[in-house]
Amino acid sequence: DECNANLPPGTRLTRIAQHLVQQRSYYPLFPAAKGASLDLGRSKEWEMPVQPDILIAPSKLASFARKVLDATIVVNPGELTKNTTGGTYAVVDVHPMKREVLEKGIVKKE
């Protein structure tokens, strides 16, 4: 059984990010937390229809940006403010590919 205490530094956050993408849900906690105000009749609306290229998942955990499952970049920008001090944020530059490249499924490395 894998235990967080025995993992190399940083792998716990990577595993959490992988779970988010693998579960394909914007609300990946099921069953819902006790006391959560959640309409299960709308659960289809929480589903990720495809594996995202970029997933921005802000949290109180340490900020990070990692590639998971060979295709998705998961970014946790952290908190912009922490009590009375400044926090962290992420700047993401996205450079779109040409339509022809996307349709062929070929990516040229520069």
Short mmCIF file of C-alpha atoms in Angstrom, two decimals:
data_model
loop_
_atom_site.label_atom_id
_atom_site.label_comp_id
_atom_site.label_asym_id
_atom_site.label_seq_id
_atom_site.Cartn_x
_atom_site.Cartn_y
_atom_site.Cartn_z
CA ASP A 1 0.00 0.00 0.00
CA GLU A 2 1.40 3.38 -1.03
CA CYS A 3 1.73 5.89 1.80
CA ASN A 4 2.28 9.63 1.36
CA ALA A 5 5.06 9.58 3.97
CA ASN A 6 7.18 7.30 1.74
CA LEU A 7 6.74 9.25 -1.50
CA PRO A 8 9.49 11.41 -2.99
CA PRO A 9 8.93 15.16 -2.50
CA GLY A 10 6.35 16.62 -4.88
CA THR A 11 4.79 13.35 -5.98
CA ARG A 12 1.77 13.68 -3.70
CA LEU A 13 0.63 16.81 -5.56
CA THR A 14 1.25 15.09 -8.90
CA ARG A 15 -0.92 12.15 -7.81
CA ILE A 16 -3.72 14.51 -6.74
CA ALA A 17 -3.55 16.24 -10.13
CA GLN A 18 -3.64 12.87 -11.92
CA HIS A 19 -6.76 11.89 -9.97
CA LEU A 20 -8.49 15.12 -11.02
CA VAL A 21 -7.84 14.40 -14.69
CA GLN A 22 -8.53 10.63 -14.51
CA GLN A 23 -11.88 11.10 -12.76
CA ARG A 24 -12.97 13.53 -15.50
CA SER A 25 -15.04 15.55 -13.07
CA TYR A 26 -14.92 19.15 -11.91
CA TYR A 27 -16.23 17.83 -8.58
CA PRO A 28 -13.99 14.78 -8.08
CA LEU A 29 -15.19 13.92 -4.56
CA PHE A 30 -17.85 11.21 -4.60
CA PRO A 31 -19.75 10.65 -2.50
CA ALA A 32 -19.96 14.34 -1.71
CA ALA A 33 -18.63 15.65 1.58
CA LYS A 34 -21.13 15.53 4.43
CA GLY A 35 -23.11 18.75 4.52
CA ALA A 36 -22.19 19.75 0.94
CA SER A 37 -24.96 21.55 -0.89
CA LEU A 38 -24.88 19.47 -4.04
CA ASP A 39 -27.59 18.65 -6.58
CA LEU A 40 -26.70 15.14 -7.81
CA GLY A 41 -29.30 15.50 -10.55
CA ARG A 42 -26.90 17.90 -12.29
CA SER A 43 -23.83 15.63 -12.10
CA LYS A 44 -23.57 15.40 -15.91
CA GLU A 45 -22.70 19.12 -15.90
CA TRP A 46 -19.58 18.46 -13.77
CA GLU A 47 -18.08 15.99 -16.22
CA MET A 48 -15.03 16.86 -18.31
CA PRO A 49 -16.06 15.80 -21.82
CA VAL A 50 -12.42 15.33 -22.87
CA GLN A 51 -9.03 15.28 -21.20
CA PRO A 52 -7.99 18.94 -21.01
CA ASP A 53 -4.71 20.27 -22.37
CA ILE A 54 -4.49 22.71 -19.44
CA LEU A 55 -6.32 22.42 -16.12
CA ILE A 56 -6.11 25.33 -13.69
CA ALA A 57 -6.97 24.05 -10.22
CA PRO A 58 -6.37 26.69 -7.54
CA SER A 59 -6.04 25.44 -3.98
CA LYS A 60 -4.41 26.14 -0.63
CA LEU A 61 -1.78 23.50 -1.37
CA ALA A 62 1.70 24.46 -2.56
CA SER A 63 1.65 26.11 -5.99
CA PHE A 64 2.88 23.98 -8.88
CA ALA A 65 2.66 23.30 -12.60
CA ARG A 66 3.10 19.71 -13.74
CA LYS A 67 2.46 17.55 -16.77
CA VAL A 68 0.27 14.58 -15.89
CA LEU A 69 -0.89 11.58 -17.89
CA ASP A 70 1.39 12.60 -20.79
CA ALA A 71 -1.07 15.19 -22.09
CA THR A 72 -2.39 17.62 -19.47
CA ILE A 73 -0.61 20.49 -17.77
CA VAL A 74 -2.11 21.02 -14.32
CA VAL A 75 -1.47 24.42 -12.73
CA ASN A 76 -2.18 25.28 -9.11
CA PRO A 77 -1.45 29.00 -8.92
CA GLY A 78 -1.92 28.96 -5.13
CA GLU A 79 -3.54 31.80 -3.24
CA LEU A 80 -3.15 35.40 -4.35
CA THR A 81 -3.14 36.56 -0.74
CA LYS A 82 -2.19 34.74 2.43
CA ASN A 83 -3.55 36.52 5.50
CA THR A 84 -1.91 39.96 5.37
CA THR A 85 0.90 39.06 2.95
CA GLY A 86 1.14 38.46 -0.77
CA GLY A 87 0.72 34.99 -2.15
CA THR A 88 1.38 33.43 -5.54
CA TYR A 89 -0.17 33.50 -8.99
CA ALA A 90 0.52 31.97 -12.37
CA VAL A 91 1.05 33.58 -15.75
CA VAL A 92 0.14 31.22 -18.58
CA ASP A 93 1.05 32.00 -22.19
CA VAL A 94 -0.86 29.88 -24.68
CA HIS A 95 0.36 29.81 -28.26
CA PRO A 96 -2.29 28.21 -30.47
CA MET A 97 -1.35 25.71 -33.15
CA LYS A 98 -2.44 26.11 -36.74
CA ARG A 99 -5.66 24.32 -37.62
CA GLU A 100 -3.89 22.11 -40.19
CA VAL A 101 -1.49 20.84 -37.54
CA LEU A 102 -4.32 20.04 -35.13
CA GLU A 103 -6.30 18.21 -37.78
CA LYS A 104 -3.29 16.09 -38.77
CA GLY A 105 -2.41 15.41 -35.14
CA ILE A 106 1.21 16.32 -35.82
CA VAL A 107 3.08 18.79 -33.66
CA LYS A 108 6.34 20.28 -34.95
CA LYS A 109 8.98 20.82 -32.30
CA GLU A 110 10.72 24.16 -32.61
#
